[in-house]
Each structure stands twice: as structure tokens, then as C-alpha cells.
Short mmCIF file of C-alpha atoms and ligand atoms in Angstrom, two decimals:
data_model
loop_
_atom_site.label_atom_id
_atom_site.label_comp_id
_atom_site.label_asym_id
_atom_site.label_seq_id
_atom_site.Cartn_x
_atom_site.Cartn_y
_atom_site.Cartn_z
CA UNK A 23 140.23 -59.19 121.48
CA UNK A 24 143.66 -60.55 121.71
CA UNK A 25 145.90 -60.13 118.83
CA UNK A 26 148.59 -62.99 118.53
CA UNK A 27 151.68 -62.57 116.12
CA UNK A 28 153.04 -65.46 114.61
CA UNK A 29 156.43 -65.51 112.56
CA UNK A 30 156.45 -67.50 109.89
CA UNK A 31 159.61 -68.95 108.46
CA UNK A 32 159.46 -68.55 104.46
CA UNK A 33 162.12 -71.72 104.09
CA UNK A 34 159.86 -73.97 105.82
CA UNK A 35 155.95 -72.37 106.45
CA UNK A 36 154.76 -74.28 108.92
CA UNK A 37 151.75 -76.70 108.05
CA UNK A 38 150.31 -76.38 111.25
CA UNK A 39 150.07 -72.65 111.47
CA UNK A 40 148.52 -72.43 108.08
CA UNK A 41 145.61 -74.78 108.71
CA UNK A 42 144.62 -73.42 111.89
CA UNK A 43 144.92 -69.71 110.22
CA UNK A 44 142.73 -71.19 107.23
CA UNK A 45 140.35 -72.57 109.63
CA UNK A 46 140.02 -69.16 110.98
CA UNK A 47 139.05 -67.61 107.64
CA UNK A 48 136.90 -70.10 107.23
CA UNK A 49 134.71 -69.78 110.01
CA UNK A 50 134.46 -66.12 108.87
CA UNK A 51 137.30 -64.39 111.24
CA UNK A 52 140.11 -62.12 110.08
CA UNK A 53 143.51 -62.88 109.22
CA UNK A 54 146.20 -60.55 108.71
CA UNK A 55 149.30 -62.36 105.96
CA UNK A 56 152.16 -61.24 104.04
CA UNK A 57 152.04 -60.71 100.19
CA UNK A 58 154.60 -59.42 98.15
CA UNK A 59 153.03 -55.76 97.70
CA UNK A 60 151.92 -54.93 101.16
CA UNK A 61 150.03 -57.10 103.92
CA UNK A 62 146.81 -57.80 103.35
CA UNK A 63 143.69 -58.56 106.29
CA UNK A 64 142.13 -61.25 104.82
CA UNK A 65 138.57 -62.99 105.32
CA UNK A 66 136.40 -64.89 103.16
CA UNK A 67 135.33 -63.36 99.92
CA UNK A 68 132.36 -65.28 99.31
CA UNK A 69 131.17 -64.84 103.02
CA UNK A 70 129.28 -61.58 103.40
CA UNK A 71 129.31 -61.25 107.24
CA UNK A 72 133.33 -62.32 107.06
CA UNK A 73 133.94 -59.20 104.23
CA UNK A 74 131.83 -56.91 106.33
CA UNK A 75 134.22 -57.52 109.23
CA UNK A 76 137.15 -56.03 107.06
CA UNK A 77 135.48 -52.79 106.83
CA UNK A 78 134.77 -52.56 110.51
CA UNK A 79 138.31 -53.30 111.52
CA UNK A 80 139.90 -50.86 109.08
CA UNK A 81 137.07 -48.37 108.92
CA UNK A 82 137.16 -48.43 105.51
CA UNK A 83 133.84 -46.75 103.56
CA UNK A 84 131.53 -49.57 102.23
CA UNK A 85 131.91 -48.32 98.78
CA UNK A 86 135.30 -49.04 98.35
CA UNK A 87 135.03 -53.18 97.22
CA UNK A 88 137.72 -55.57 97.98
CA UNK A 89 140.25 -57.48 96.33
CA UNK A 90 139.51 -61.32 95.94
CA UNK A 91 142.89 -62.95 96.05
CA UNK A 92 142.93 -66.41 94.44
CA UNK A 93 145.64 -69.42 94.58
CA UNK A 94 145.65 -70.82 91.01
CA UNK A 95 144.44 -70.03 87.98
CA UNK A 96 141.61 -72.18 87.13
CA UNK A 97 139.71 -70.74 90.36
CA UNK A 98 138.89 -67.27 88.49
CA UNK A 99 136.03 -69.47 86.34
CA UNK A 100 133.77 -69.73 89.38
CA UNK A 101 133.39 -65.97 90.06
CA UNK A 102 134.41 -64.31 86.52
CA UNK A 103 131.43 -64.43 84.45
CA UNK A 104 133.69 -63.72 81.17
CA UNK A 105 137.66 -63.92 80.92
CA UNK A 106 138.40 -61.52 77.98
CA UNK A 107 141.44 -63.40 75.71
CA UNK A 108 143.37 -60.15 76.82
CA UNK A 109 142.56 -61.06 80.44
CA UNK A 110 143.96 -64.27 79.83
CA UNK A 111 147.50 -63.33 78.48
CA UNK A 112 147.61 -60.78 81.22
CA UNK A 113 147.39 -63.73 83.62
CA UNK A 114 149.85 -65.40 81.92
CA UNK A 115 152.38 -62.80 81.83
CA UNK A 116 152.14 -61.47 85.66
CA UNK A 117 150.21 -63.84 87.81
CA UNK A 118 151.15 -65.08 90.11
CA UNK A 119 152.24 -61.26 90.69
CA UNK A 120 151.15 -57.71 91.24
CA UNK A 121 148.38 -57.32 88.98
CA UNK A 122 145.05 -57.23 89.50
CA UNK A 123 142.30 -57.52 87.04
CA UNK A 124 138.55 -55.93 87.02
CA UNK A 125 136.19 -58.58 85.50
CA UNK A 126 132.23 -58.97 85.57
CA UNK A 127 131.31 -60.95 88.25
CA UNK A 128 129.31 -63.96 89.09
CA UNK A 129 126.23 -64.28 91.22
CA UNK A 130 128.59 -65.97 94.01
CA UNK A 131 130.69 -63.16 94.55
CA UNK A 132 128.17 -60.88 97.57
CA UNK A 133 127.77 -57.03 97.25
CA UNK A 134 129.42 -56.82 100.38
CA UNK A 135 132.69 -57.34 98.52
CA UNK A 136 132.28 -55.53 95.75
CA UNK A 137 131.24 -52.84 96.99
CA UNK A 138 127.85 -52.92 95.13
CA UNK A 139 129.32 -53.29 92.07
CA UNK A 140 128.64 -55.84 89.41
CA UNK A 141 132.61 -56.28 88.99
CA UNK A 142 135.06 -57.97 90.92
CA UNK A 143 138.73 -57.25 91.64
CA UNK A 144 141.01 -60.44 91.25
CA UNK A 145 144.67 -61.31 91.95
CA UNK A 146 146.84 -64.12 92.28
CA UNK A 147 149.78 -62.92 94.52
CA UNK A 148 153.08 -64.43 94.13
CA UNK A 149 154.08 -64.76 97.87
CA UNK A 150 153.86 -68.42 99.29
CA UNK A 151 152.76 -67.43 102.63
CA UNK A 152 149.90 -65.85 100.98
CA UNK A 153 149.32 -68.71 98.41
CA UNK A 154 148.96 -71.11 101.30
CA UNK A 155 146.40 -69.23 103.57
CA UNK A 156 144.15 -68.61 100.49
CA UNK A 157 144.38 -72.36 99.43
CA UNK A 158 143.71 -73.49 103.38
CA UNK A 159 141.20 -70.58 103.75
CA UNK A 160 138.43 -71.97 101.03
CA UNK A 161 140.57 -70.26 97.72
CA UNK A 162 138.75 -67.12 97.75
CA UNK A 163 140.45 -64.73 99.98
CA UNK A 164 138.86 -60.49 99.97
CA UNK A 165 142.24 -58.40 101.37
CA UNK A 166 142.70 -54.66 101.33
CA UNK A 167 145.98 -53.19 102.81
CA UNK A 168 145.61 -54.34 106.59
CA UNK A 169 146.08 -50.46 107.77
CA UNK A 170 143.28 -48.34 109.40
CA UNK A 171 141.88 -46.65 106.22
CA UNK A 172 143.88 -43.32 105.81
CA UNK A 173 147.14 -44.63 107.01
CA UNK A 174 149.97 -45.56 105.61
CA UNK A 175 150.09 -49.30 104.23
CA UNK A 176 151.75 -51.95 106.01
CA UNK A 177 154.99 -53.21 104.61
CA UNK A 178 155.60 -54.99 107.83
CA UNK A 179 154.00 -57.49 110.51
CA UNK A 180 154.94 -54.64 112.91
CA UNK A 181 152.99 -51.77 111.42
CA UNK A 182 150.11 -54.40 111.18
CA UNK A 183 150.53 -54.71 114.48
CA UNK A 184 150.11 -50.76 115.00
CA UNK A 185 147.30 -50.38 113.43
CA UNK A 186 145.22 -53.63 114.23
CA UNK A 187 145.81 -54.95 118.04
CA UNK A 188 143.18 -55.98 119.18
CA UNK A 189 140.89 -55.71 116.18
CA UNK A 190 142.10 -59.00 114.57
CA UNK A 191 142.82 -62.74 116.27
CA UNK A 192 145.92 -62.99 113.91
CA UNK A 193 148.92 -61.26 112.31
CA UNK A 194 150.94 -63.90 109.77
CA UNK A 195 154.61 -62.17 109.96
CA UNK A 196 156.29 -62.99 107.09
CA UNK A 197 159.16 -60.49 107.00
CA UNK A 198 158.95 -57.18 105.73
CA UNK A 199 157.65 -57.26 102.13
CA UNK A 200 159.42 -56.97 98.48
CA UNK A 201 157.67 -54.14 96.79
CA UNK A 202 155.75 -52.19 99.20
CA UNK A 203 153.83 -50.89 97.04
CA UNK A 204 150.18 -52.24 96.34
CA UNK A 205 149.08 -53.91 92.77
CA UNK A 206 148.87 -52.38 89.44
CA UNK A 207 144.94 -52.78 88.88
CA UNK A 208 143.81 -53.36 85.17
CA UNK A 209 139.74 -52.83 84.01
CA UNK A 210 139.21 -55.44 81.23
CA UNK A 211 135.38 -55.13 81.29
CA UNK A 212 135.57 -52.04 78.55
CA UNK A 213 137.46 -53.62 75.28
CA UNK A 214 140.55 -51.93 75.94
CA UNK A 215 142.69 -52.91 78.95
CA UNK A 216 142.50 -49.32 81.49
CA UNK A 217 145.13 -49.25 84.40
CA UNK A 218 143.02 -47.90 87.34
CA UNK A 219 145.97 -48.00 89.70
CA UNK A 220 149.58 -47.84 89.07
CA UNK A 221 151.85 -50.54 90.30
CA UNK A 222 155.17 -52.62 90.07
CA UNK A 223 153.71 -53.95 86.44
CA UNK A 224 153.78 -50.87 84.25
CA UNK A 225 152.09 -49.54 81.39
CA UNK A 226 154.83 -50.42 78.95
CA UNK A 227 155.10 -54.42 80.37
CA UNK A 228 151.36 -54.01 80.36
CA UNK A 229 151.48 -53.11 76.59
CA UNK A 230 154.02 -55.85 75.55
CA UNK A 231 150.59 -58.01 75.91
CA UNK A 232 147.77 -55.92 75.05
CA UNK A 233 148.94 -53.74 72.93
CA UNK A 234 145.77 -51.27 73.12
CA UNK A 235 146.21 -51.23 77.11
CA UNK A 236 145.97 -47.61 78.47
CA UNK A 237 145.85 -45.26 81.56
CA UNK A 238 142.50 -44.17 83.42
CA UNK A 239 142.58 -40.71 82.61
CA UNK A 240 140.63 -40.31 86.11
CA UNK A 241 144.71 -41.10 87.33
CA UNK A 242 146.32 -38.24 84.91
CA UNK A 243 143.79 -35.68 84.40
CA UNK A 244 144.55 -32.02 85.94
CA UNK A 245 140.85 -32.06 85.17
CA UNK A 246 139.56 -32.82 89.06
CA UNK A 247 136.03 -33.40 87.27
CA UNK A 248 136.96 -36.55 85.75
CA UNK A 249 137.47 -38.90 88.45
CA UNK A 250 139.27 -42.04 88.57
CA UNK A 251 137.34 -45.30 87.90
CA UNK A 252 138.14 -47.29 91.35
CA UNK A 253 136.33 -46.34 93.70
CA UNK A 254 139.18 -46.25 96.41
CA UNK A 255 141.46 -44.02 94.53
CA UNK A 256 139.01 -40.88 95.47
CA UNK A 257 139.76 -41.16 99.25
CA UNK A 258 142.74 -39.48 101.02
CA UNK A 259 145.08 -42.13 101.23
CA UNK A 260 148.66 -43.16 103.06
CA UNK A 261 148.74 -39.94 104.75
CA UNK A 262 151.25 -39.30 107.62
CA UNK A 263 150.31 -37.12 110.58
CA UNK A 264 152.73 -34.07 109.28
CA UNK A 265 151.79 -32.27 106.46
CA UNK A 266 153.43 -33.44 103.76
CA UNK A 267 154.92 -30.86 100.51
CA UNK A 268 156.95 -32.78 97.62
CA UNK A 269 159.73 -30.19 96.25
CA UNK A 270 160.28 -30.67 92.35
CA UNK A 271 162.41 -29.62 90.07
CA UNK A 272 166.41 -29.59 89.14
CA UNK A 273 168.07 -31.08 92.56
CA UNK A 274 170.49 -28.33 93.60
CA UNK A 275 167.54 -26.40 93.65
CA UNK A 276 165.05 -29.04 95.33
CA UNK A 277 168.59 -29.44 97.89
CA UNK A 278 168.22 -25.07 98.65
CA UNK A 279 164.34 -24.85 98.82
CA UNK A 280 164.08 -27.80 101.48
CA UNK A 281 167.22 -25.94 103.34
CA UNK A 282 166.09 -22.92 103.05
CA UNK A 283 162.78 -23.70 104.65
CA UNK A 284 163.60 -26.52 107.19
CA UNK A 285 165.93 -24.32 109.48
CA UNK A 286 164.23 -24.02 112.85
CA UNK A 287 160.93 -26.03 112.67
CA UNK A 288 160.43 -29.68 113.71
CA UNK A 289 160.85 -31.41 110.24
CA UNK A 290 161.53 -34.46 108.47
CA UNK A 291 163.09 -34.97 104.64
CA UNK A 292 162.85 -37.84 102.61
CA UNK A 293 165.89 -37.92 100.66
CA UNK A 294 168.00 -40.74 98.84
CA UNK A 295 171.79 -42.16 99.25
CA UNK A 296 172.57 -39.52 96.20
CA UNK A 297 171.67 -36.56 98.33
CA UNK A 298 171.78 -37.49 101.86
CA UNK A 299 174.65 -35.81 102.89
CA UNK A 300 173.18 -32.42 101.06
CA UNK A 301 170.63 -31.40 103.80
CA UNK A 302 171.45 -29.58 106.99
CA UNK A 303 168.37 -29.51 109.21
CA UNK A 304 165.75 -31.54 110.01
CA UNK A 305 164.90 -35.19 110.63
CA UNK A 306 167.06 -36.44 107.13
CA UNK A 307 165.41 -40.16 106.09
CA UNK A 308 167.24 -41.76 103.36
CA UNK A 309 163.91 -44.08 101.36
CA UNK A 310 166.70 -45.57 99.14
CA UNK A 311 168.90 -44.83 95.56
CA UNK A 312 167.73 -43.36 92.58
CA UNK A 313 170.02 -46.22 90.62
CA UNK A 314 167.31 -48.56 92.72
CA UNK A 315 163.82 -47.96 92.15
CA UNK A 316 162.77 -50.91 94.03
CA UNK A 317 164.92 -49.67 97.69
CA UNK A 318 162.09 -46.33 96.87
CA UNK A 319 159.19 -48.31 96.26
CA UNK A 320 159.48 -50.62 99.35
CA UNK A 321 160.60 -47.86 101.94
CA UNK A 322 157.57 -45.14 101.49
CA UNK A 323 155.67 -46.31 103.64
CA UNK A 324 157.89 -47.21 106.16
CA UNK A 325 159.17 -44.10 106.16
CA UNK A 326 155.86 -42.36 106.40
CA UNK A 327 155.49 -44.23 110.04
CA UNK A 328 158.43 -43.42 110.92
CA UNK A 329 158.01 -39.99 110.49
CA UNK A 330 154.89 -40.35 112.96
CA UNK A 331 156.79 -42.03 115.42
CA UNK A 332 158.87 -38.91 115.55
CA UNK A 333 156.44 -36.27 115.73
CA UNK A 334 157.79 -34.02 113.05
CA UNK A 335 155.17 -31.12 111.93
CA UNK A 336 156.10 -30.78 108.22
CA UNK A 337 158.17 -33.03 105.55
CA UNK A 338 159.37 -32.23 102.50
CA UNK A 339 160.19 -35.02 99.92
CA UNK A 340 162.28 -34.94 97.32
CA UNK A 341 160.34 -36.04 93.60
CA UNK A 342 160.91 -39.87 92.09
CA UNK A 343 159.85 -39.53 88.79
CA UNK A 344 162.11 -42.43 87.95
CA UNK A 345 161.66 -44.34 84.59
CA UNK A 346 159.90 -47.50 85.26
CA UNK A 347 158.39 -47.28 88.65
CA UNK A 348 157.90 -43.21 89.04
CA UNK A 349 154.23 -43.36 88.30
CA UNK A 350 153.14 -45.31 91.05
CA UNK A 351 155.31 -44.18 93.41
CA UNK A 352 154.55 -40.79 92.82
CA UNK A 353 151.05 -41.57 92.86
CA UNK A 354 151.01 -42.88 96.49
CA UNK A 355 153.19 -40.12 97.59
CA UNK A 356 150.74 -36.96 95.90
CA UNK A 357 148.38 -39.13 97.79
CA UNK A 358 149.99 -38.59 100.89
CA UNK A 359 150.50 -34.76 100.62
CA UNK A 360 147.43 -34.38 99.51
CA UNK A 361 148.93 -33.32 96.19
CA UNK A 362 150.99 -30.11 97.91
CA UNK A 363 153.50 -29.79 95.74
CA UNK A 364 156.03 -26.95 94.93
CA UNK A 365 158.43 -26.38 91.91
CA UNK A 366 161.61 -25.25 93.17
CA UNK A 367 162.52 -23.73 89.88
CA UNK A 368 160.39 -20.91 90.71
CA UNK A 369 160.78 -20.32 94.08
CA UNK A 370 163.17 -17.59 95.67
CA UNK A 371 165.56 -18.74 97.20
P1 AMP B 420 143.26 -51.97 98.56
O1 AMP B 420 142.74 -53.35 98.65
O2 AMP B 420 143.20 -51.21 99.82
O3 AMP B 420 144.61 -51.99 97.90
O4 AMP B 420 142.31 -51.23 97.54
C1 AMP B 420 141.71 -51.90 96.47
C2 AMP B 420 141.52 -50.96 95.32
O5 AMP B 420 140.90 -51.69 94.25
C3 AMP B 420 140.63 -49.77 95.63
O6 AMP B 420 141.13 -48.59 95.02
C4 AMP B 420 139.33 -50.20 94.98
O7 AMP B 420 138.52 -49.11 94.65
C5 AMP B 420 139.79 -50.98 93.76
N1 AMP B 420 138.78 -51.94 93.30
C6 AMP B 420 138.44 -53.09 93.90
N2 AMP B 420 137.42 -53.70 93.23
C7 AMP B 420 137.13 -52.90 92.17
C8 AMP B 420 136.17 -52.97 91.11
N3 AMP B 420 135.32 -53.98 91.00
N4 AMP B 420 136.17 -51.96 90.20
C9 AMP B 420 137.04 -50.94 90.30
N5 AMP B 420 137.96 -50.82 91.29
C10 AMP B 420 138.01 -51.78 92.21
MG1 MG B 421 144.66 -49.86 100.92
#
């Protein structure tokens, strides 16, 4: 199959292109679009066969369900079975936006997108380009992260690219995206709103609205018998082809550990703009500044490629337990090392 790339120019999204890549969707194909997390492959989420056709192009297990993205509002009624009050101040705080909320489903919504379950994953993204396609694709639009499962997700049309020529008809390239990291997802099918996946909207912005709201303790637990709720967040996830060790602990020392051990061996750092010019060996990337949690968020991925691209064997990252984002950007990143981690506190040095 032939894979065409189309750039799409945010100031003036061309009509043309967006009915023709809604017409795809429609007739049950793939379409790979911009949102402002990550890019998504999109299909139809009410079409069985179409969903199906995600998880043979990514290779992603069949009991991981799907994320139905939606345009507006009112179009959650007609496959929500119940809208929780919380559920609806949620919406009206962060949609359109990075949040994504677990609700019962209705009969409409097919198995094949949930995964089997009798829930369904909805968001309403805040990126036009993506707004469009899902309003000229039918309004019901299943996307995971258009990566092969495993890899890294795409925070540009280029890594889409990468990872899906000749898979999919069509790549929307809308630029590289804002947060690169996917959605905070919310259960509100229990009483009490549960954050299954950290994202861009916190905890604490989650509790200005529902006060009760807490974390899956599946996501915190040192406990590896209680697992997390969705189903996705059990698989091995954004990993790069080096093995990957994060280095915690005060930063002089995290600076003398990753020295210490990077002389002589093909490897790659992840560092920031504070410490950059600290580290002596190696393949030094810079993912952004600590006094920007955002320039962190939106490079880890990228970076992650990159490192690929080079070839390095190992990488060491420094930690980013920053204040408002840390959580989910340390989640993706234990994630990626397979939760190696060392303290550099205790190490000799
Ligand atoms: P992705 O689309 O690749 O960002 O992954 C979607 C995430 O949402 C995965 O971790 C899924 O397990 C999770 N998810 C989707 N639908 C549900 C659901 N109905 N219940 C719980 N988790 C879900
Ligand atoms: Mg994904």
C-alpha cells in the first residue's frame, strides 16, 4: 500500500483535504492526524471491521480498547449510557483537551473497540486538524498513538511516517505536536473519579472539580500484584532499542554516576539546558529546561527515536520529578526502561 503525506496548513486547513480524508474513514480505511498529545491512526469507532484494522497496522493486542475521539459535546449521549454530574464538569473544565473519560457504554459502541469491555474511552481533543477529520469522518473517531505497539509515540508526521509506510493510505501532517505526551485518562464508572493514566491535566486541576478524584493505585503501588485498571498500561510501552537506566537522586551526583559509567561504551544521555554542559561522554541530548516542563514533556519521545537512529547501546536519563507534570512524564519514561532505575546517592562513585 502506498502511504501519501499530506501537510496541512493549521492557518487555513484545507476543505478539500479534510473531506476526502473523512471519506476515507468513512468507508472504513485508516487515517493517520495530528492532535495536540501525540498523533493518533484513526478509523471509525462504530465500524468493527474499520477498528480491527487499527490493531493490525500497529500490532497492538486486542485487549487493549481504543479511544473514541468525539467533535462536540452533545455527541457523547449516543454512546455513553450514563454521564455522571462529575463527568459533566470534567468536560466542562478540559474538553476540548487532554482528558479522557471511562464511561459505560451503549449498545452502538462494538467490542472490537472496547476491547470487550462494557466501557468506553472518550475524548474531545482540542486540535482543529483533529476536530475537522472527526466531524468529516462520521463524529466518532477510535485513535491510539499511530506507533507500532512498543515504540515510542509519535509527536511528529515524520515518526508516523517511520512506523506506518505502507500500512496506512494517509498521514495528516500537522506539525509536530504541543504536549507530546498522551491524555490524562479518568474512570467515572466507580463514584469517585480514578486517574488511570497520568497526563497534561493533573490530579490537583483534576481535584479543583471533583473534589473526591484520586489516583489508580494500580499506577503507584510498589505492590506489582495490584495492577493498573487500563488495560494498556500493563504492556511494555515507548521503549527505545537501547536499554534504558534513569539515574536519581541529588544532581552532582546523578552528573558523576552517568560520567562515571558512560566513558568508553556507545551511549546516549538525556539531559536538560541546566546540565548540558556537565557530561563528558556519550551521545549528550538536551529534552528541554527544568524551568519548562512542557519543552520535557513534548521532547521524550522524540528523543527516544533519536536515540535509535543513532544506535547507542545504553542511555541513562536524568529524573523529572518536576511539580506539575513529573508524574506523567516519569511514568512514560519508567515505561521505557522498563522501570531500571538507580539512586545515585548510594552508588560508589
Ligand atoms: P492509546 O490510545 O495508545 O493512548 O491507549 C489508550 C489507553 O486507554 C490504553 O491504556 C487503554 O487501556 C486505555 N483505555 C481505553 N479504553 C478503556 C476502557 N474502557 N477502560 C479502561 N481503560 C481504557
Ligand atoms: Mg499508545
Amino acid at each position: 500500500m502506498q502511504t501519501e503525506l499530506i501537510r496541512i496548513d493549521r492557518e487555513h486547513i484545507p476543505f478539500s483535504v479534510m473531506e476526502r480524508a473523512g471519506a476515507l474513514l468513512q468507508a472504513g480505511g485508516l487515517v493517520a492526524f495530528p492532535t495536540e498529545t501525540v498523533y493518533g491512526l484513526g478509523a471509525d469507532a462504530l465500524n468493527e471491521e474499520a477498528a480491527r484494522k487499527i490493531y493490525a497496522a500497529k500490532g497492538r493486542p486486542s485487549d487493549n480498547p481504543l479511544i473514541v475521539h468525539i467533535a462536540e459535546r452533545k455527541a457523547l449521549e449516543r454512546i455513553a449510557e450514563k454521564v455522571p454530574k462529575e463527568a459533566e464538569a470534567l468536560a466542562e473544565a478540559f474538553w476540548p483537551g487532554p482528558l479522557t473519560m471511562i464511561l459505560s457504554k451503549k449498545e452502538c459502541v462494538p467490542q472490537g473497540t472496547t476491547g470487550g469491555l462494557s466501557t468506553v474511552a472518550v475524548r474531545m481533543p482540542a486540535d482543529e486538524i483533529a476536530r475537522e477529520l472527526i466531524r468529516q469522518g462520521g463524529g466518532y473517531i477510535a485513535a491510539p498513538s499511530a506507533n507500532i505497539s512498543g515504540r515510542p509515540s509519535p509527536t511528529t508526521a515524520q515518526h508516523v511516517y517511520e512506523d506506518m509506510n505502507g500500512r496506512i493510505p494517509l498521514i495528516l501532517d500537522g506539525g509536530p505536536v504541543r504536549i507530546g505526551l498522551e491524555s490524562t485518562i479518568v474512570d467515572l464508572t466507580e463514584g469517585r473519579p480514578v486517574i488511570l493514566r497520568p497526563g497534561y491535566i493533573t490530579l490537583s486541576m483534576i481535584r479543583e472539580v471533583a473534589k473526591e478524584a484520586e489516583m489508580d493505585r494500580g499506577l503507584t503501588a510498589d505492590d506489582s500484584n495490584i495492577r493498573p485498571k487500563a488495560p494498556g498500561m500493563k504492556y511494555r510501552h515507548y521503549a527505545p532499542k537501547a536499554e534504558l537506566c534513569i539515574v536519581e537522586g541529588p544532581m552532582e551526583r546523578v552528573i558523576s554516576y552517568i560520567n562515571k559509567n558512560s566513558a568508553g561504551s556507545k551511549t546516549g544521555i538525556i539531559c536538560t539546558e541546566e546540565t548540558k554542559g556537565c557530561y563528558v561522554n556519550g551521545d549528550v541530548k538536551c529534552i528541554g529546561s527544568r524551568k519548562d516542563e512542557v519543552s520535557i514533556a513534548s521532547h521524550l519521545f522524540a528523543i527516544l527515536r533519536e536515540f535509535d537512529a543513532d544506535g547507542v547501546e545504553r542511555i541513562y536519563s536524568e529524573s523529572f520529578d518536576t511539580p506539575g507534570l513529573g508524574q506523567a512524564i516519569m511514568n512514560r519514561l519508567l515505561k521505557a526502561a522498563g522501570h531500571q532505575r538507580v539512586d545515585a546517592a548510594d552508588a560508589e562513585l
